[in-house]
Short mmCIF file of C-alpha atoms in Angstrom, two decimals:
data_model
loop_
_atom_site.label_atom_id
_atom_site.label_comp_id
_atom_site.label_asym_id
_atom_site.label_seq_id
_atom_site.Cartn_x
_atom_site.Cartn_y
_atom_site.Cartn_z
CA MET A 56 0.00 -0.03 -0.03
CA LEU A 57 2.81 2.39 0.89
CA ALA A 58 4.61 1.52 -2.37
CA ILE A 59 1.35 2.49 -4.33
CA LYS A 60 1.02 5.76 -2.52
CA ALA A 61 4.68 6.56 -3.09
CA ARG A 62 4.28 5.92 -6.83
CA ILE A 63 1.11 8.11 -6.97
CA ASP A 64 2.98 10.87 -5.25
CA TRP A 65 5.96 10.47 -7.61
CA ASN A 66 3.59 10.74 -10.61
CA THR A 67 1.99 13.84 -9.09
CA LYS A 68 5.32 15.52 -8.53
CA ALA A 69 6.42 14.72 -12.08
CA LYS A 70 3.21 16.15 -13.47
CA LYS A 71 3.56 19.44 -11.50
CA ARG A 72 7.05 19.81 -12.73
CA GLU A 73 5.88 19.44 -16.26
CA GLU A 74 3.07 21.80 -15.84
CA LYS A 75 5.41 24.44 -14.40
CA LYS A 76 7.23 24.55 -17.68
CA SER A 77 4.17 26.19 -19.28
CA ASP A 78 4.10 28.97 -16.74
CA LYS A 79 4.58 32.36 -18.46
CA GLY A 80 4.98 34.06 -15.13
CA ILE A 81 5.27 37.89 -15.43
CA VAL A 82 3.63 37.68 -18.89
CA GLU A 83 0.49 36.27 -17.36
CA LEU A 84 0.38 39.04 -14.83
CA PHE A 85 0.67 41.55 -17.62
CA PHE A 86 -2.05 39.80 -19.52
CA VAL A 87 -4.36 40.08 -16.37
CA MET A 88 -3.61 43.83 -16.26
CA GLN A 89 -4.41 44.23 -19.90
CA HIS A 90 -7.59 42.11 -19.85
CA PHE A 91 -9.27 43.64 -16.83
CA PHE A 92 -8.16 47.24 -17.30
CA LYS A 93 -7.79 47.34 -21.14
CA GLY A 94 -4.43 49.09 -21.11
CA LYS A 95 -5.74 52.12 -19.07
CA LEU A 96 -3.44 51.73 -16.16
CA ASN A 97 -0.61 53.85 -17.57
CA ALA A 98 -3.09 56.61 -18.68
CA TRP A 99 -4.62 56.59 -15.12
CA ILE A 100 -1.24 56.98 -13.53
CA GLY A 101 -0.38 59.73 -15.94
CA GLU A 102 -3.53 61.59 -14.89
CA MET A 103 -2.14 61.88 -11.23
CA THR A 104 -0.86 65.26 -10.19
CA ASP A 105 2.95 64.87 -10.24
CA PRO A 106 4.54 66.82 -7.30
CA ARG A 107 7.97 66.81 -8.75
CA HIS A 108 9.61 69.60 -10.60
CA PRO A 109 9.77 68.62 -14.33
CA SER A 110 13.44 69.80 -14.64
CA TYR A 111 14.59 67.18 -12.05
CA THR A 112 12.62 64.12 -13.18
CA THR A 113 14.26 61.16 -14.75
CA TYR A 114 11.58 58.56 -14.22
CA THR A 115 7.85 58.71 -15.13
CA GLN A 116 5.17 58.24 -12.52
CA SER A 117 4.41 54.88 -14.16
CA ASP A 118 8.05 53.80 -13.63
CA LEU A 119 7.75 54.53 -9.96
CA VAL A 120 4.20 53.28 -9.29
CA PHE A 121 4.67 50.03 -11.24
CA LEU A 122 8.03 49.36 -9.36
CA GLY A 123 6.20 49.71 -6.06
CA ILE A 124 3.50 47.42 -7.27
CA LEU A 125 5.95 44.84 -8.40
CA LYS A 126 7.80 45.01 -5.09
CA ASN A 127 4.60 43.99 -3.34
CA ILE A 128 3.54 41.38 -5.80
CA CYS A 129 7.03 39.65 -5.71
CA ALA A 130 6.89 39.82 -1.87
CA VAL A 131 10.00 41.90 -1.59
CA GLU A 132 9.70 42.94 2.16
CA THR A 133 12.09 46.02 2.27
CA MET A 134 12.98 48.88 -0.04
CA ARG A 135 16.73 47.94 0.11
CA GLN A 136 15.96 44.48 -0.96
CA MET A 137 14.06 45.73 -3.83
CA ASN A 138 17.33 47.48 -5.13
CA GLU A 139 19.24 44.17 -4.74
CA LYS A 140 16.62 41.74 -6.12
CA PHE A 141 15.58 43.82 -9.14
CA ASN A 142 19.05 44.82 -10.28
CA GLU A 143 18.92 42.89 -13.54
CA GLU A 144 18.86 43.90 -17.12
CA THR A 145 15.55 41.91 -17.64
CA CYS A 146 13.95 43.85 -14.88
CA ILE A 147 14.88 47.21 -16.56
CA GLU A 148 13.46 45.81 -19.87
CA THR A 149 10.29 44.55 -18.39
CA LEU A 150 9.53 47.79 -16.45
CA ALA A 151 10.10 49.76 -19.51
CA LEU A 152 7.49 47.69 -21.26
CA LEU A 153 5.09 47.84 -18.46
CA SER A 154 5.42 51.66 -17.89
CA GLY A 155 5.77 52.58 -21.54
CA HIS A 156 9.04 54.39 -20.77
CA LYS A 157 11.11 53.34 -23.91
CA GLY A 158 14.18 55.22 -22.84
CA LEU A 159 14.41 53.64 -19.46
CA GLU A 160 18.05 52.88 -18.81
CA GLU A 161 18.18 52.09 -15.14
CA LEU A 162 15.64 51.17 -12.38
CA PRO A 163 14.83 53.94 -9.82
CA ASP A 164 16.66 53.61 -6.63
CA TYR A 165 14.63 52.95 -3.56
CA GLY A 166 15.44 56.48 -2.24
CA THR A 167 13.94 57.90 -5.45
CA VAL A 168 10.71 55.94 -5.01
CA ASN A 169 10.45 56.92 -1.35
CA TYR A 170 11.02 60.59 -2.21
CA TYR A 171 8.18 60.42 -4.80
CA LEU A 172 5.87 58.81 -2.23
CA GLU A 173 6.73 61.44 0.27
CA GLN A 174 5.47 64.19 -2.10
CA ILE A 175 2.55 62.75 -3.92
CA SER A 176 -0.88 63.15 -2.34
CA PRO A 177 -2.46 59.75 -1.07
CA ASP A 178 -5.63 60.91 -2.86
CA CYS A 179 -3.99 60.34 -6.13
CA LEU A 180 -3.43 56.60 -5.44
CA SER A 181 -6.82 56.37 -3.84
CA GLN A 182 -8.26 57.61 -7.21
CA LEU A 183 -6.24 55.12 -9.13
CA ARG A 184 -7.69 52.35 -7.14
CA ARG A 185 -11.20 53.79 -7.51
CA LYS A 186 -10.80 53.71 -11.35
CA MET A 187 -9.62 50.11 -11.18
CA VAL A 188 -12.44 49.01 -8.94
CA ALA A 189 -15.01 50.89 -11.03
CA GLU A 190 -13.66 49.20 -14.24
CA LEU A 191 -14.16 45.80 -12.51
CA ILE A 192 -17.76 46.51 -11.42
CA ARG A 193 -18.68 47.94 -14.79
CA SER A 194 -17.53 44.77 -16.50
CA LYS A 195 -20.57 43.01 -14.90
CA VAL A 196 -18.48 39.76 -14.52
CA PHE A 197 -19.08 39.76 -10.86
CA ASN A 198 -22.74 40.78 -10.78
CA GLN A 199 -23.92 37.23 -9.79
CA ASN A 200 -22.23 37.58 -6.37
CA ARG A 201 -24.35 40.44 -5.25
CA LEU A 202 -26.60 40.07 -2.22
CA LEU A 203 -30.16 39.53 -3.33
CA ASN A 204 -29.05 40.19 -6.81
CA LYS A 205 -28.63 43.80 -6.10
CA TYR A 206 -26.22 44.89 -3.24
CA TRP A 207 -22.46 44.67 -3.35
CA ILE A 208 -21.17 43.14 -0.10
CA VAL A 209 -18.78 45.67 1.64
CA VAL A 210 -17.04 44.80 4.90
CA LEU A 211 -15.61 47.52 7.42
CA ASP A 212 -12.50 46.32 9.22
CA GLY A 213 -9.78 48.08 11.18
CA THR A 214 -6.25 46.98 11.95
CA GLY A 215 -2.98 48.28 13.41
CA LEU A 216 -0.15 49.14 11.18
CA PHE A 217 2.93 50.46 12.92
CA HIS A 218 3.97 50.61 16.53
CA PHE A 219 6.66 52.91 18.11
CA LYS A 220 8.25 53.18 21.60
CA GLU A 221 8.38 56.97 21.15
CA ARG A 222 6.12 59.34 19.45
CA HIS A 223 6.68 59.04 15.62
CA CYS A 224 4.61 62.06 14.60
CA GLU A 225 1.93 64.42 15.86
CA ASN A 226 -0.77 62.15 14.31
CA CYS A 227 0.16 59.10 16.41
CA LEU A 228 -2.39 57.37 18.48
CA VAL A 229 -1.27 56.50 22.03
CA ARG A 230 -2.13 53.98 24.48
CA GLU A 231 -1.04 53.85 28.10
CA TYR A 232 -0.32 50.55 29.79
CA THR A 233 1.37 48.83 32.71
CA ASP A 234 4.12 46.39 31.88
CA ALA A 235 4.84 43.18 33.69
CA GLU A 236 7.18 44.90 36.14
CA GLY A 237 4.45 47.41 37.14
CA ASN A 238 5.94 50.38 35.11
CA ARG A 239 3.58 52.83 33.32
CA LYS A 240 4.44 53.05 29.64
CA LYS A 241 3.04 54.49 26.38
CA ASP A 242 2.60 52.71 23.09
CA TYR A 243 2.51 54.90 19.97
CA PHE A 244 0.89 53.43 16.85
CA HIS A 245 -0.96 54.03 13.59
CA LYS A 246 -4.25 52.34 12.56
CA VAL A 247 -6.28 52.05 9.37
CA LEU A 248 -9.86 51.32 8.54
CA GLU A 249 -10.60 49.45 5.35
CA ALA A 250 -13.77 48.91 3.30
CA LYS A 251 -13.31 45.68 1.28
CA ILE A 252 -15.78 44.64 -1.45
CA LEU A 253 -16.60 41.02 -2.19
CA LEU A 254 -16.40 40.52 -5.94
CA ALA A 255 -16.35 36.74 -5.68
CA ASP A 256 -15.63 34.16 -2.96
CA ASN A 257 -11.97 34.12 -3.81
CA LEU A 258 -11.75 37.85 -4.67
CA VAL A 259 -12.05 40.38 -1.89
CA ILE A 260 -10.33 43.71 -2.71
CA SER A 261 -9.97 47.24 -1.16
CA LEU A 262 -12.68 49.66 -1.96
CA GLY A 263 -11.77 52.47 0.31
CA THR A 264 -9.26 53.40 3.06
CA GLU A 265 -9.42 55.87 5.95
CA PHE A 266 -6.37 56.39 8.23
CA ILE A 267 -7.16 56.47 11.93
CA GLU A 268 -4.90 59.26 13.34
CA ASN A 269 -4.97 62.32 15.60
CA GLU A 270 -5.11 65.84 14.23
CA ASN A 271 -2.30 66.76 16.45
CA GLU A 272 -0.54 65.52 19.59
CA ASN A 273 -2.65 67.78 21.96
CA VAL A 274 -6.17 66.51 21.05
CA SER A 275 -8.54 66.09 23.97
CA LYS A 276 -10.19 63.00 22.36
CA GLN A 277 -8.25 60.49 20.19
CA ASP A 278 -9.47 59.38 16.77
CA CYS A 279 -11.35 56.06 16.80
CA GLU A 280 -12.77 53.51 14.44
CA ASN A 281 -16.24 54.71 14.71
CA ALA A 282 -15.20 58.34 13.78
CA ALA A 283 -13.10 56.93 11.03
CA ALA A 284 -16.08 54.84 9.85
CA LYS A 285 -18.18 57.98 9.37
CA ARG A 286 -15.42 59.56 7.36
CA LEU A 287 -14.90 56.39 5.26
CA MET A 288 -18.65 56.03 4.58
CA ALA A 289 -18.77 59.70 3.39
CA ARG A 290 -15.81 58.97 1.15
CA LEU A 291 -17.39 55.90 -0.32
CA LYS A 292 -20.55 57.80 -1.09
CA LYS A 293 -18.57 60.42 -2.95
CA GLU A 294 -16.46 58.05 -4.96
CA TYR A 295 -19.20 55.46 -5.60
CA PRO A 296 -22.49 57.64 -5.55
CA ARG A 297 -24.63 55.01 -7.22
CA LEU A 298 -23.27 51.74 -6.08
CA PRO A 299 -25.81 49.85 -4.13
CA MET A 300 -24.08 48.38 -1.07
CA CYS A 301 -24.70 46.27 2.01
CA ILE A 302 -22.42 47.13 4.86
CA LEU A 303 -21.01 44.27 6.96
CA GLY A 304 -19.35 44.88 10.25
CA ASP A 305 -18.76 43.51 13.77
CA GLY A 306 -20.60 44.77 16.86
CA LEU A 307 -18.46 47.94 16.98
CA TYR A 308 -20.46 49.27 14.05
CA CYS A 309 -23.82 48.10 15.22
CA VAL A 310 -24.81 51.58 16.57
CA GLU A 311 -27.51 54.05 15.39
CA PRO A 312 -25.15 56.58 13.88
CA ILE A 313 -23.72 53.98 11.44
CA MET A 314 -27.25 52.70 10.74
CA GLU A 315 -28.45 56.30 10.04
CA LEU A 316 -25.65 56.88 7.73
CA CYS A 317 -26.48 53.75 5.69
CA ARG A 318 -30.08 54.78 5.50
CA GLU A 319 -29.08 58.32 4.38
CA ASN A 320 -26.70 56.95 1.67
CA GLY A 321 -29.36 54.39 0.37
CA TRP A 322 -27.26 51.45 1.58
CA ARG A 323 -28.31 48.35 3.45
CA TYR A 324 -26.48 46.85 6.47
CA LEU A 325 -26.04 43.50 8.19
CA LEU A 326 -24.17 44.01 11.39
CA ASN A 327 -23.07 41.66 14.13
CA LEU A 328 -25.01 41.86 17.35
CA LYS A 329 -22.98 41.25 20.55
CA GLU A 330 -24.95 40.25 23.77
CA GLY A 331 -22.39 42.03 25.85
CA THR A 332 -22.69 45.40 24.11
CA GLN A 333 -26.12 45.72 22.58
CA ILE A 334 -27.68 44.50 25.63
CA ASN A 335 -31.20 45.97 25.33
CA ILE A 336 -31.62 44.83 21.80
CA THR A 337 -30.47 41.18 22.40
CA LYS A 338 -32.48 41.08 25.64
CA ASP A 339 -35.76 42.05 23.95
CA TYR A 340 -35.19 39.76 20.99
CA TYR A 341 -34.54 36.69 23.30
CA TYR A 342 -37.68 37.66 25.14
CA LEU A 343 -39.53 37.57 21.90
CA ALA A 344 -38.00 34.25 20.96
CA GLU A 345 -38.87 32.58 24.29
CA HIS A 346 -42.56 33.61 23.85
CA GLY A 347 -42.79 32.19 20.45
CA GLU A 348 -42.95 35.60 18.66
CA THR A 349 -40.12 34.87 16.21
CA LYS A 350 -40.31 32.95 12.96
CA GLU A 351 -38.24 29.78 12.66
CA ILE A 352 -36.55 27.81 9.75
CA LYS A 353 -35.20 24.33 10.55
CA ASN A 354 -32.43 22.56 8.57
CA ALA A 355 -31.18 25.81 7.17
CA CYS A 356 -27.90 26.35 5.34
CA ALA A 357 -25.10 23.78 4.79
CA GLU A 358 -24.92 22.81 8.46
CA ARG A 359 -28.81 22.12 8.70
CA GLY A 360 -29.12 24.54 11.59
CA ARG A 361 -31.82 26.66 12.87
CA ILE A 362 -32.76 30.24 11.74
CA ARG A 363 -34.93 32.44 13.81
CA TYR A 364 -35.81 36.08 13.08
CA TYR A 365 -38.16 38.93 14.10
CA ASN A 366 -38.87 42.14 12.01
CA GLY A 367 -38.98 45.35 13.89
CA VAL A 368 -36.96 44.68 17.09
CA GLY A 369 -35.71 48.28 16.94
CA GLU A 370 -39.24 49.66 17.38
CA ILE A 371 -39.70 47.50 20.42
CA THR A 372 -36.55 48.61 22.09
CA GLY A 373 -37.31 52.24 21.40
CA LYS A 374 -34.69 52.83 18.88
CA LYS A 375 -34.86 55.63 16.35
CA GLU A 376 -33.68 53.32 13.45
CA VAL A 377 -36.00 50.53 12.45
CA PHE A 378 -34.12 47.24 11.95
CA HIS A 379 -34.76 43.60 12.16
CA VAL A 380 -32.74 40.63 14.07
CA LEU A 381 -31.63 37.34 12.40
CA GLU A 382 -30.30 34.52 14.42
CA TYR A 383 -28.46 31.41 13.02
CA GLU A 384 -27.46 28.45 15.32
CA TYR A 385 -25.97 25.03 14.55
CA THR A 386 -24.13 22.15 16.04
CA ASP A 387 -20.95 20.90 14.40
CA SER A 388 -19.89 17.25 13.93
CA ILE A 389 -18.07 17.11 17.33
CA GLY A 390 -20.92 18.61 19.35
CA GLY A 391 -19.79 22.29 19.38
CA ASN A 392 -22.54 24.88 19.37
CA HIS A 393 -22.18 27.99 17.13
CA LYS A 394 -24.59 30.93 17.35
CA PHE A 395 -24.66 34.10 15.11
CA LEU A 396 -26.73 37.19 15.66
CA TRP A 397 -27.23 40.16 13.27
CA ALA A 398 -29.22 43.43 12.96
CA THR A 399 -30.26 44.41 9.41
CA ASP A 400 -32.48 46.85 7.73
CA ILE A 401 -33.46 44.30 5.13
CA ARG A 402 -36.84 42.91 5.90
CA ILE A 403 -36.37 39.17 6.66
CA ARG A 404 -38.52 36.52 4.98
CA ASP A 405 -38.41 32.77 4.67
CA GLY A 406 -37.19 33.25 1.13
CA ASN A 407 -34.12 35.42 1.96
CA ALA A 408 -33.18 34.42 5.42
CA GLU A 409 -30.57 31.78 4.55
CA GLU A 410 -28.94 34.01 1.94
CA LEU A 411 -28.69 36.74 4.73
CA ALA A 412 -27.18 34.26 7.13
CA ARG A 413 -24.68 32.95 4.71
CA THR A 414 -23.75 36.55 3.84
CA GLY A 415 -23.38 37.63 7.51
CA ARG A 416 -20.91 34.66 8.11
CA LYS A 417 -18.81 35.86 5.26
CA ARG A 418 -17.52 38.80 7.31
CA TRP A 419 -15.11 36.68 9.27
CA LYS A 420 -13.78 34.98 6.21
CA ILE A 421 -13.35 38.36 4.38
CA GLU A 422 -11.59 39.90 7.42
CA ASN A 423 -9.37 36.87 7.93
CA GLU A 424 -8.38 36.55 4.17
CA GLY A 425 -7.94 40.45 4.01
CA PHE A 426 -5.68 41.78 6.70
CA ASN A 427 -4.41 38.49 7.89
CA ASN A 428 -2.95 37.57 4.43
CA GLN A 429 -1.57 41.16 4.20
CA LYS A 430 0.17 41.02 7.45
CA ASN A 431 1.37 37.37 7.61
CA GLY A 432 1.43 36.56 3.85
CA ILE A 433 3.39 38.27 1.14
CA TYR A 434 2.89 42.02 1.72
CA LYS A 435 3.99 42.44 5.42
CA ILE A 436 2.03 45.69 5.75
CA GLU A 437 3.33 46.20 9.31
CA HIS A 438 6.87 46.65 7.94
CA LEU A 439 7.94 50.26 7.86
CA ASN A 440 9.20 51.21 4.40
CA SER A 441 9.51 54.90 5.38
CA ARG A 442 9.32 56.92 8.41
CA ASN A 443 7.63 59.83 6.53
CA SER A 444 3.99 60.03 7.34
CA ASN A 445 2.82 60.74 3.74
CA ALA A 446 4.99 57.98 2.28
CA MET A 447 3.80 55.55 4.98
CA LYS A 448 0.15 56.06 3.65
CA ASN A 449 1.24 55.80 0.04
CA HIS A 450 3.11 52.48 0.66
CA TYR A 451 0.01 51.17 2.20
CA LEU A 452 -2.17 52.21 -0.79
CA LEU A 453 0.32 50.81 -3.26
CA THR A 454 -0.05 47.52 -1.32
CA GLN A 455 -3.88 47.57 -1.82
CA ILE A 456 -3.49 48.33 -5.61
CA ALA A 457 -0.96 45.43 -5.90
CA ASP A 458 -3.27 43.15 -4.03
CA ILE A 459 -6.07 43.81 -6.56
CA LEU A 460 -3.81 42.78 -9.43
CA MET A 461 -2.45 39.73 -7.48
CA GLN A 462 -5.88 38.55 -6.61
CA LEU A 463 -7.10 38.66 -10.18
CA TYR A 464 -3.89 36.83 -11.19
CA LEU A 465 -4.54 34.10 -8.57
CA ALA A 466 -8.25 33.69 -9.45
CA THR A 467 -7.62 33.23 -13.07
CA ASN A 468 -4.37 31.30 -13.46
CA LYS A 469 -4.98 27.62 -14.19
CA LEU A 470 -1.42 26.64 -13.22
CA VAL A 471 -1.68 28.02 -9.70
CA LYS A 472 -5.02 26.13 -9.29
CA SER A 473 -3.90 22.80 -10.81
CA ILE A 474 -0.65 22.45 -8.78
CA GLY A 475 -2.06 23.88 -5.58
CA GLN A 476 0.56 26.58 -5.39
CA SER A 477 0.62 28.81 -2.38
CA ILE A 478 0.56 32.61 -2.64
CA LYS A 479 4.08 32.76 -1.31
CA ASN A 480 5.42 30.32 -3.80
CA THR A 481 3.51 32.14 -6.58
CA SER A 482 5.15 35.47 -5.59
CA SER A 483 8.53 33.74 -5.59
CA ARG A 484 8.02 32.35 -9.08
CA LEU A 485 6.83 35.81 -10.34
CA LEU A 486 10.01 37.31 -8.76
CA GLU A 487 12.20 34.91 -10.64
CA SER A 488 10.29 35.40 -13.78
CA PHE A 489 10.61 39.21 -13.48
CA ARG A 490 14.37 38.81 -12.79
CA ARG A 491 15.16 36.10 -15.59
CA GLN A 492 12.47 36.17 -18.22
CA THR A 493 12.90 38.51 -21.14
CA ILE A 494 9.50 39.50 -22.66
CA ASN A 495 9.66 39.14 -26.53
CA GLU A 496 7.42 40.33 -29.34
CA GLU A 497 5.47 37.06 -29.25
CA ASP A 498 4.70 37.67 -25.46
CA VAL A 499 3.60 41.26 -26.40
CA ARG A 500 1.14 40.04 -28.92
CA TYR A 501 -0.08 37.40 -26.37
CA ILE A 502 -0.62 40.22 -23.75
CA GLU A 503 -2.43 42.43 -26.22
CA ARG A 504 -4.77 39.59 -27.41
CA HIS A 505 -8.32 39.96 -26.03
CA THR A 506 -8.91 36.48 -24.86
CA ALA A 507 -11.49 35.47 -22.46
CA VAL A 508 -10.39 34.50 -18.93
CA HIS A 509 -12.27 32.27 -16.49
CA PHE A 510 -12.34 32.36 -12.62
CA LEU A 511 -11.32 29.11 -11.13
#
């Protein structure tokens, strides 16, 4: 039996080696850019306001932006490593092709890239991302993944970025704590709030960003996620005025000001209810459930669990906003009990309750695959590429743009799927392709060909 298994493993390894020979590496990445954005990326970058004096510029904005994108996609952790790993003639040729800079003779130094990112407004990179996302939405390829065939699922999620023992800048957040030896200390840090849009189950990309920071070091009240959420929602409404959204978030956002903003913006919401924080709502809901006032669906969802719901709980609890409560509970194969509770302004019916429950549970998956991958996967967003506050923001935004391209590449690449290649190994192979593979005229014709792609 062991001999048979060894033979199967040997055949599988041999097959994978053979399949890898067909990998076009960086050419396939270019093809993804061309297919989804129709050659517009260079033009969009060119539309950004260049802060540099024209007399002192050697590199185009496309040179610098694409180099930053490739650094992230190829999992190069530091700016110095970028200098070392990209110092190849093939890298120069490939970047020249990608940026359209035919006279490119040398790659920009990491100091040149950082200087550019110190000067350019983060709004420029935000607008570049907006154009990319809008192009993907307009393609209608992802319409089937909308909630109730109408609403795009958008998750709000915050995370910490950088920590310092001493104040880094006047915008630092600060937290006082007592260490193990009883000494009072301060932790200075930066946080960010992200809105991520679900285009497909394996495609969750950045829709908007709001940095959580103090206006100055003497503020009486520090910035927080709820305040940042209000700013981010205003930004999303401005950038995507007609996009129908359903906002997903944890219990932190299950408060009336957020619900009110959703209503005013014409959006829907599906927010986690926590028994420890939304005490009156959960108490009244469970009172209704105990007295048989809720509606119930048995054998619901994949786990064959139980759904209960009640429309109009907000009215009973005396809330200004009218919302409804949805509960899903199931027991797993080893006897563990799992319960989920949400508040939503979508009126719940037997016909939509299961879809709402499945959507609500996606929040954890999106958050986990979003920031977790960016922190612990290939991007290392907690690494400080520059101490300049403006450059820090732009490095983060470049990571989000790179992640859009990388996710599209992973979602459409047959080789990655067939050999079960991890994202880290995929990045390593793209790095080697960028360093070693010269792109010829045949590759260019392949890139420019408008061939259909399929999500795997």
